[in-house]
Coordinates of C-alpha atoms and ligand atoms in Angstrom, one line a residue:
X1 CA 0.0 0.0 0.0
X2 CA 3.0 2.6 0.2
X3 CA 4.2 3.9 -2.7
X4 CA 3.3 7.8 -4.1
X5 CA 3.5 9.7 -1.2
X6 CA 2.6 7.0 1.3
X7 CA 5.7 6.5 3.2
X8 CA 5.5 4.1 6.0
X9 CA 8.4 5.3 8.2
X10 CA 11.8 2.7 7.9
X11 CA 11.3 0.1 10.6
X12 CA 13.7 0.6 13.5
X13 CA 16.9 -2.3 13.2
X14 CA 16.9 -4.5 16.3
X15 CA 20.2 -5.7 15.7
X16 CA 22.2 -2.2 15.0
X17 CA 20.5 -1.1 18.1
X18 CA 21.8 -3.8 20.1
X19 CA 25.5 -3.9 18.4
X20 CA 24.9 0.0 19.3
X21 CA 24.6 -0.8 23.0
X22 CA 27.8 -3.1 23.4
X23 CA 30.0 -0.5 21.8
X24 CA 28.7 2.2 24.3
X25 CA 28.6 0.4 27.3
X26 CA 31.1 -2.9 26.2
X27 CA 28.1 -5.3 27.5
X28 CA 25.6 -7.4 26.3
X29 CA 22.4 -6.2 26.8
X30 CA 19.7 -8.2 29.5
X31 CA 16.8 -7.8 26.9
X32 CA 15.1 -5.6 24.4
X33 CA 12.2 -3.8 25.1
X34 CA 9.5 -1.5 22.6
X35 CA 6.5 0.4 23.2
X36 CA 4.5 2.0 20.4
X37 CA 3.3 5.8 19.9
X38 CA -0.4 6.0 19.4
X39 CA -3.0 7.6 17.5
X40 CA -6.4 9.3 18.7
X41 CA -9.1 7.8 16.5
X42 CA -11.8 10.6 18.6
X43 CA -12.7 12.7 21.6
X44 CA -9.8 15.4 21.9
X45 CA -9.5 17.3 25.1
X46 CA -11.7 15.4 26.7
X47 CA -9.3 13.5 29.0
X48 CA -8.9 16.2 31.4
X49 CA -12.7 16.7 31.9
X50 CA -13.0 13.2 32.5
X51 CA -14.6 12.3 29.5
X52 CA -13.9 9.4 26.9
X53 CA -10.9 8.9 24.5
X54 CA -10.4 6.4 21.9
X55 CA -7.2 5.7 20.4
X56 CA -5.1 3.1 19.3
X57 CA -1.4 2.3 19.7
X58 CA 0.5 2.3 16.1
X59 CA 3.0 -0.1 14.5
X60 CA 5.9 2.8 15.4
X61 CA 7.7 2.1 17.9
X62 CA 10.7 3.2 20.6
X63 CA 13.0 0.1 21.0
X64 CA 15.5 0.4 24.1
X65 CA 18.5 -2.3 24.5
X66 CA 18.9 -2.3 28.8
X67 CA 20.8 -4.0 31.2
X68 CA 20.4 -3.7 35.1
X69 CA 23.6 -1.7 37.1
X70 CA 24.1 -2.6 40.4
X71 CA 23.9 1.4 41.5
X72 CA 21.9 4.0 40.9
X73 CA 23.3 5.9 37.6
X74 CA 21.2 5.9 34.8
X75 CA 23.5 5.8 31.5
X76 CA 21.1 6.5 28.3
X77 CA 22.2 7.1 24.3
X78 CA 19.3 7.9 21.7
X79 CA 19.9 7.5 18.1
X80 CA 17.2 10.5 17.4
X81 CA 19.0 13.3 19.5
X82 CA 22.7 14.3 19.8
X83 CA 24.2 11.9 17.5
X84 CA 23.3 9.4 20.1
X85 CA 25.5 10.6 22.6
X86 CA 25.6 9.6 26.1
X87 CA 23.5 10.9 29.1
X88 CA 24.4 10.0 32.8
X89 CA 22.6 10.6 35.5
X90 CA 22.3 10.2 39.0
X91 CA 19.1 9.0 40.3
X92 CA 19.7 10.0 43.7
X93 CA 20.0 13.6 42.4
X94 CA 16.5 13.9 40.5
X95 CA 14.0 16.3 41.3
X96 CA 10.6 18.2 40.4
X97 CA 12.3 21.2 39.5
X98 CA 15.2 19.5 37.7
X99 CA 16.0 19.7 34.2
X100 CA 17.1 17.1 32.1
X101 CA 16.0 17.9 28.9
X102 CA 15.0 14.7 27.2
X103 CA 16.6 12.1 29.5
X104 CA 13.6 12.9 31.7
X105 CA 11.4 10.7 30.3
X106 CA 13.7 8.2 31.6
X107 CA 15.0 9.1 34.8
X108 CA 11.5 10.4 35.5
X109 CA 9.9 6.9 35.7
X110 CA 12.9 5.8 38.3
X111 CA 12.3 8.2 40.0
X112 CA 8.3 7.5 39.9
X113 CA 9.0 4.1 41.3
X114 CA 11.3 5.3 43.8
X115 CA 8.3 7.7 45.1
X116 CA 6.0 4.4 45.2
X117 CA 8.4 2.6 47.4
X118 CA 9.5 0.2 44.7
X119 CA 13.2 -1.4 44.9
X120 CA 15.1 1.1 42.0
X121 CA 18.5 0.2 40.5
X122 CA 20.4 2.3 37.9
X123 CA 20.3 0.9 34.3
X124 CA 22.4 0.7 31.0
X125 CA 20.0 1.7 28.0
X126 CA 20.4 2.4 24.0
X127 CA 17.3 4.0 22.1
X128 CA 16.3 3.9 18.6
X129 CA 12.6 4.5 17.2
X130 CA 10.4 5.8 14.2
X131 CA 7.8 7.4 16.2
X132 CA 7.5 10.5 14.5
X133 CA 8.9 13.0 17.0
X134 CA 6.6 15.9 18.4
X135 CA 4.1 15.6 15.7
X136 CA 1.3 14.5 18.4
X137 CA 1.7 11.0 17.9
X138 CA 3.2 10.2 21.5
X139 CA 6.7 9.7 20.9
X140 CA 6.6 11.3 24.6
X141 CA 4.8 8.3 25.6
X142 CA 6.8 5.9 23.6
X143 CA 9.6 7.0 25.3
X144 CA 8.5 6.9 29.0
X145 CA 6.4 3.2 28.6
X146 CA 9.1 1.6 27.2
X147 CA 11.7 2.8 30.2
X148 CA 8.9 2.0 32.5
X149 CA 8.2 -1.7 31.2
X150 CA 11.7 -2.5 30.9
X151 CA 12.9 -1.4 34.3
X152 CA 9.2 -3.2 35.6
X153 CA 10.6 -6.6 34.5
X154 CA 14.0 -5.9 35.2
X155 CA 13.5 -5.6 38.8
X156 CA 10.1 -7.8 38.7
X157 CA 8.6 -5.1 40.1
X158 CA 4.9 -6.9 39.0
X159 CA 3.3 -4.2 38.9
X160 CA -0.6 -4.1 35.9
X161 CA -0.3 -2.4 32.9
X162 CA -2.4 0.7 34.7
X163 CA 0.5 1.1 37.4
X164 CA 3.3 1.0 34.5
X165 CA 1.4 3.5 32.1
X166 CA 1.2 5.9 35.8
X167 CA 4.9 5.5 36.1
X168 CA 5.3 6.8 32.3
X169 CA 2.5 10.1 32.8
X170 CA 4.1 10.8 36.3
X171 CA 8.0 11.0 34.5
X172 CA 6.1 13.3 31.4
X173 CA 4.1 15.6 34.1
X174 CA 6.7 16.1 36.7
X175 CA 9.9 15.6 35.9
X176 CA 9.6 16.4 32.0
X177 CA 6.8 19.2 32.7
X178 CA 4.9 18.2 30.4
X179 CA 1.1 18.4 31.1
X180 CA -0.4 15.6 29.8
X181 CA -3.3 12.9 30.7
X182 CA -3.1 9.4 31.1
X183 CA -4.6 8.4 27.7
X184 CA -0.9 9.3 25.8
X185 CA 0.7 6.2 28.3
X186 CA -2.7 3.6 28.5
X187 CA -2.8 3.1 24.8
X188 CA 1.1 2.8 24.5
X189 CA 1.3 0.1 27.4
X190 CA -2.6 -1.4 26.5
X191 CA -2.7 -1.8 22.9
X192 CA -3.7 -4.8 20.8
X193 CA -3.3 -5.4 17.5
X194 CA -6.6 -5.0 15.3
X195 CA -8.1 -3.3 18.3
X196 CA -8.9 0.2 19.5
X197 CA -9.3 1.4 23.4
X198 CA -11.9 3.3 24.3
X199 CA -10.6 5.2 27.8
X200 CA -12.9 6.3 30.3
X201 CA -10.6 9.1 31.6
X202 CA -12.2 9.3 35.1
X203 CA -13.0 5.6 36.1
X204 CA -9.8 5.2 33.7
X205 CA -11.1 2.1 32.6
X206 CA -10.3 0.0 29.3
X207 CA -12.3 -1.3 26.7
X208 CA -10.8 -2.7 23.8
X209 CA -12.7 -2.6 20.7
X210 CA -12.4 -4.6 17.4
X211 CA -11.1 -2.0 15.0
X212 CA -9.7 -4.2 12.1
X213 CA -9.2 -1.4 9.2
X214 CA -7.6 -4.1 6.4
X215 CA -10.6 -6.7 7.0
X216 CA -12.9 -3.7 5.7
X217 CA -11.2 -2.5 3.1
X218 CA -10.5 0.3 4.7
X219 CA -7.1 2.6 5.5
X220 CA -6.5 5.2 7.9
X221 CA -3.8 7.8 6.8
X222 CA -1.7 10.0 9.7
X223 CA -1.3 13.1 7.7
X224 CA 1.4 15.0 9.4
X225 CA 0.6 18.8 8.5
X226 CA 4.5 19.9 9.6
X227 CA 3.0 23.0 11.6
X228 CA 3.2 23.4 15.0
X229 CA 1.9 27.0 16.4
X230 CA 4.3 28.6 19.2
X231 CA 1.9 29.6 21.6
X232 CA 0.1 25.9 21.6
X233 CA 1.0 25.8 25.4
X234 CA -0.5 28.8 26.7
X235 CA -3.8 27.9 24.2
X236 CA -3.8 24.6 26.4
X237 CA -3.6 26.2 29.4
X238 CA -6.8 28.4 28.4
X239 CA -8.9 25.1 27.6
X240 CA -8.1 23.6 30.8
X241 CA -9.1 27.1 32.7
X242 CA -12.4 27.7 29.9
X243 CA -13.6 23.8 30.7
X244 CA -13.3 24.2 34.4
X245 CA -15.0 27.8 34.6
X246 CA -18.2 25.8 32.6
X247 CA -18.4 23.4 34.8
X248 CA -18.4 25.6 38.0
X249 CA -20.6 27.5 36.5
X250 CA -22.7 24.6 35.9
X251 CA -22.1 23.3 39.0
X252 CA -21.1 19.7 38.0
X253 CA -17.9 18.1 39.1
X254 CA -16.5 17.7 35.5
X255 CA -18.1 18.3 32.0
X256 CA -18.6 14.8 31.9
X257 CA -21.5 15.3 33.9
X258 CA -23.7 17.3 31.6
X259 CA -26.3 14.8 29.9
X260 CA -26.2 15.3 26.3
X261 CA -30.2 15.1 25.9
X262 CA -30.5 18.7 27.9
X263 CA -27.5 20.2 26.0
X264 CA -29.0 22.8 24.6
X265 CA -30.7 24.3 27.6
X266 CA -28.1 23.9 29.8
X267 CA -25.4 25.7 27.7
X268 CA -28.0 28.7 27.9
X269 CA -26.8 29.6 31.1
X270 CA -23.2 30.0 29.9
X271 CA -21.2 33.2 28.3
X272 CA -21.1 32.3 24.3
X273 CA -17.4 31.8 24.8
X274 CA -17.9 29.2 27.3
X275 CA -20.8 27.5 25.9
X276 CA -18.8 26.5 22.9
X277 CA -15.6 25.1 24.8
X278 CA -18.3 23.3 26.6
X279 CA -20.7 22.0 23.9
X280 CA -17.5 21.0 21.7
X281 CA -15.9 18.8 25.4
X282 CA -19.5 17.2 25.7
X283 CA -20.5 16.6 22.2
X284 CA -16.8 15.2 21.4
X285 CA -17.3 12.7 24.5
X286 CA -21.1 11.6 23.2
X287 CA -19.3 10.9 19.7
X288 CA -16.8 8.6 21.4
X289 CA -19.4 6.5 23.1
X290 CA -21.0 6.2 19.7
X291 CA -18.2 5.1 17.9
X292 CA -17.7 2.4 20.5
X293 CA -21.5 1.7 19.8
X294 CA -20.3 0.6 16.2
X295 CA -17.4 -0.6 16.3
X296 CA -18.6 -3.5 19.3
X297 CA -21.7 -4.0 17.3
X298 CA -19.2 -4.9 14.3
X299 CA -20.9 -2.5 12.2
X300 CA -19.8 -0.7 8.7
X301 CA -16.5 0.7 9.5
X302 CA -17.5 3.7 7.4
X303 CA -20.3 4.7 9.6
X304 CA -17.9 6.5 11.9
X305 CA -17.0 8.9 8.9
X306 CA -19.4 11.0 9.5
X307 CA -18.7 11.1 13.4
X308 CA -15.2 12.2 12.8
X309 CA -16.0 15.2 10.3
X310 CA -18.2 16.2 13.0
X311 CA -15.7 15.9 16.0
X312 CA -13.2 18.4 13.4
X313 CA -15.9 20.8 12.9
X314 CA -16.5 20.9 16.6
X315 CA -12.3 21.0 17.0
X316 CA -12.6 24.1 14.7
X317 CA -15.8 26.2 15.6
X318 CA -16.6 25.6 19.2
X319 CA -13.0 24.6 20.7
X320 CA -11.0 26.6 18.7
X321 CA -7.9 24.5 18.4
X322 CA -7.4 23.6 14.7
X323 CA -5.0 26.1 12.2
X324 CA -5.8 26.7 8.9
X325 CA -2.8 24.3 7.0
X326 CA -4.7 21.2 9.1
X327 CA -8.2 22.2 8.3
X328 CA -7.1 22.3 4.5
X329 CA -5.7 19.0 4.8
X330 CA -9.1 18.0 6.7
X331 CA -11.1 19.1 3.5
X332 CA -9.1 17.9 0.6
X333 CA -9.0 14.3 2.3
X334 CA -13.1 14.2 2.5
X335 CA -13.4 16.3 -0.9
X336 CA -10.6 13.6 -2.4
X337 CA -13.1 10.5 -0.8
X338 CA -12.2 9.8 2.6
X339 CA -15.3 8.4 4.7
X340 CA -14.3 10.8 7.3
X341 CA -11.2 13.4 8.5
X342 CA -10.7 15.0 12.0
X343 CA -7.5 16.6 13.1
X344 CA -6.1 14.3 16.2
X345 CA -4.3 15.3 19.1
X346 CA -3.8 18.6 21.2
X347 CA -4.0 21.2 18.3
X348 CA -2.8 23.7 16.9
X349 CA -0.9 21.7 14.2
X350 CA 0.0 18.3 14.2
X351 CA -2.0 15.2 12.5
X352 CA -5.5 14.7 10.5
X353 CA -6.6 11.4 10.5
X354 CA -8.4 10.2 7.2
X355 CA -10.6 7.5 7.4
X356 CA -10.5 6.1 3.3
X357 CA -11.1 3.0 1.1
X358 CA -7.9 0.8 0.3
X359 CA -8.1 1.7 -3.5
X360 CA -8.6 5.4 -2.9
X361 CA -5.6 5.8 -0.2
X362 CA -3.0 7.1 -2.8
X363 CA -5.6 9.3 -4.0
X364 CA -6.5 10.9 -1.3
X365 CA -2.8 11.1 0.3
X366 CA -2.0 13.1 -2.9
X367 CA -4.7 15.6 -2.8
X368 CA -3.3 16.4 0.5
X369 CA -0.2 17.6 -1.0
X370 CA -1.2 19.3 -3.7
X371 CA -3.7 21.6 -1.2
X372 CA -0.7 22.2 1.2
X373 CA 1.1 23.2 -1.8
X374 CA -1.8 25.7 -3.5
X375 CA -2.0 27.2 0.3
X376 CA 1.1 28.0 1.0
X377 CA 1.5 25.1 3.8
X378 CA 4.4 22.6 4.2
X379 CA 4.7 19.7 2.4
X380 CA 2.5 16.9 4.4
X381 CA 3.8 13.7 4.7
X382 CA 1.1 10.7 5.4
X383 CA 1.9 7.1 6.5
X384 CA -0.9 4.3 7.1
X385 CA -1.9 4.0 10.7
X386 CA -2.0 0.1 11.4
X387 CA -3.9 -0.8 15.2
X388 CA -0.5 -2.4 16.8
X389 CA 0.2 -4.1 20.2
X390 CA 1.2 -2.5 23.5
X391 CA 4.3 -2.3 25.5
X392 CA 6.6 -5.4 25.8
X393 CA 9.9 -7.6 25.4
X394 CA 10.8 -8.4 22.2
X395 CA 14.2 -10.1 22.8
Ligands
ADP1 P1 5.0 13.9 20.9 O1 4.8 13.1 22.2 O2 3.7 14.2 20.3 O3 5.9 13.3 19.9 P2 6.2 15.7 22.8 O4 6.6 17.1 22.7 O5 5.2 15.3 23.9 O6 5.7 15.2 21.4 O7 7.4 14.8 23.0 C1 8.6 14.9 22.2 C2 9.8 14.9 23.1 O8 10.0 13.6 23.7 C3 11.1 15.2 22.4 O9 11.3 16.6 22.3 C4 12.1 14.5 23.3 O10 12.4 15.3 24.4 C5 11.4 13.3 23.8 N1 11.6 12.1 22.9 C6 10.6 11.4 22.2 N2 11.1 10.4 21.5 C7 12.5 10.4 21.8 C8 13.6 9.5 21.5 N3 13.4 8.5 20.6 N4 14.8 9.8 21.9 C9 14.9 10.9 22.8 N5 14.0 11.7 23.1 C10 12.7 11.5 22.7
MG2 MG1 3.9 13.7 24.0

């Protein structure tokens, strides 16, 4: 199915990666671990209001080579930054207000367990991976889950999959800053192949879905749009503050809690601001539970189309998040054929998913790039999303 200007990215080399790690550390490595970035099939921002999420975990991966030290320095080399020079670090010495650029993501989870009482040694690691980096695809996430299932079975800590995906969001919230929910971390330690994960972020509870694209006929293209907006932070910030204000205002706990059958009339007593932030959080969280409906009920793949050009409209008009170079990709995917297009992930750049036929993939991937090119936009790149497993040992 690749070819034109589908490019699946190059798959990561196991053994380069693990000839990598003897000639850094002169060892053999006790195992090889990989965890997968993931992809947001619908319901954006509504983790944090404790709505529902749906995503899967992709066939990309981050692949780390590790071997157990006997003390408590963490030694870590990635391929993807710095030549794949070496970090060392102290665990002893880690702290909330440290800074370790991206070596956080790993001595962040050490130092997680170390906060949860668990036994923590140091540990020899060498990264490679073809998660596309900070294109809203998780490689965050990748990062953290692999370092936390690894060192988990290193040190047979035994811990579920929910405890090792909490390890990964408390490295990425406290130690790397980075504000995220839980959902980035579930679906990279919880996926399944052929299946999708619909998250309830408050009971944060799992249901795995069938979601097997190839036995429909279907495709779903990650269309990178190459744009990322500088003040995407302080735009998050605003939708965390907005979505809290509605709901005191409302006088429910979360968003979560406003039933979508009196919608209308309760989004009355908001500010118009408000009531759109709100409607967009609620609406977004209905049209996950729906998609669930179809996909457990084995239904028409295609049926969710129409679900997810809603959940982009909503993304554009009521929350306010997409940017113009994503909603042109948005509209020359559906206008080229796709079933169905939403931007995924935080906003303000990033991905559009495109829900299309087999046959019509190539198609639709090219009309992509020729509308980036006619408005001015970066050249896209698109890759076929394929529902992948979870977190594990691969050697
Ligand atoms: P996303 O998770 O959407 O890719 P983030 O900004 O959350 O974007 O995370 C990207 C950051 O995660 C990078 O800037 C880097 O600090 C870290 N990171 C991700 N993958 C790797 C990797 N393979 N090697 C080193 N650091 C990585
Ligand atoms: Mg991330």
């Amino acid at each position: 199915m690749s070819g034109g200007v589908i490019r699946t990215p190059d798959p990561v080399d196991f053994d380069a990666l693990v000839a990598r790690f003897r000639s850094l550390y002169d060892a053999e490595p006790d195992g090889v671990w990989a965890a997968p970035g993931r992809v947001n099939i619908i319901g954006e921002h509504t983790d944090y209001n404790g709505g529902f999420v749906l995503p899967i975990a992709l066939a990309q991966h981050t692949v780390a080579a590790v071997r157990r030290r006997d003390d408590n320095v963490v030694r870590v080399a990635s391929t993807s930054i710095d030549d794949g020079a070496v970090v060392t670090l102290d665990l002893t010495g880690v702290r909330e207000d440290g800074d370790y650029d991206w070596a956080a993501y790993v001595v962040g989870v050490g130092w997680a367990a170390a906060q949860r009482d668990l036994p923590v040694t140091g540990l020899d690691i060498a990264l490679d991976s073809n998660v596309p980096v900070g294109a809203g695809l998780s490689s965050s996430a990748a990062l953290s889950c692999v370092t936390a299932r690894a060192w988990s079975d290193l040190l047979d800590w035994q811990l579920d999959d929910e405890t090792v995906a909490d390890l990964g969001r408390d490295a990425e919230n406290k130690i790397a800053g980075a504000p995220t929910g839980l959902m980035d971390q579930l679906a990279s330690v919880c996926g399944q192949e052929s299946h999708a994960m619909q998250i309830d972020t408050r009971a944060v509870t799992i249901t795995q879905l069938p979601f097997d694209l190839p036995a429909a006929g279907l495709s779903l293209l990650v269309i990178d749009s190459h744009t990322e907006h500088s003040h995407a932070d302080g735009e998050y910030a605003e939708r965390r503050h907005s979505s809290q204000e509605a709901a005191l205002r409302l006088g429910v706990h979360e968003l979560r809690d406003v039933p979508l059958e009196s919608l209308a009339t309760t989004l009355d007593k908001l500010p118009a601001l408000l009531r759109r932030r709100a409607r967009h959080v609620v609406t977004d969280s209905a049209r996950v539970e729906r998609t669930a409906e179809l996909l457990l009920a084995g239904d028409d793949l295609r049926r969710i189309g129409p679900l997810l050009n809603d959940s982009h409209a909503s993304m554009r008009d009521d929350y306010e998040i997409t940017v113009p170079s994503v909603d042109t990709l948005q509209e020359a995917a559906v206008a080229a054929g796709a079933h169905g297009a939403r931007m995924t992930g935080g906003g303000f750049g990033g991905c559009v998913i495109a829900l299309v036929d087999q046959q019509d993939a190539a198609a639709v991937a090219d009309a992509c790039v020729a509308a980036a090119a006619d408005g001015g936009f970066p050249t896209p790149s698109v890759f076929e999303a394929v529902a992948s497993g979870g977190a594990a040992r691969i050697e």
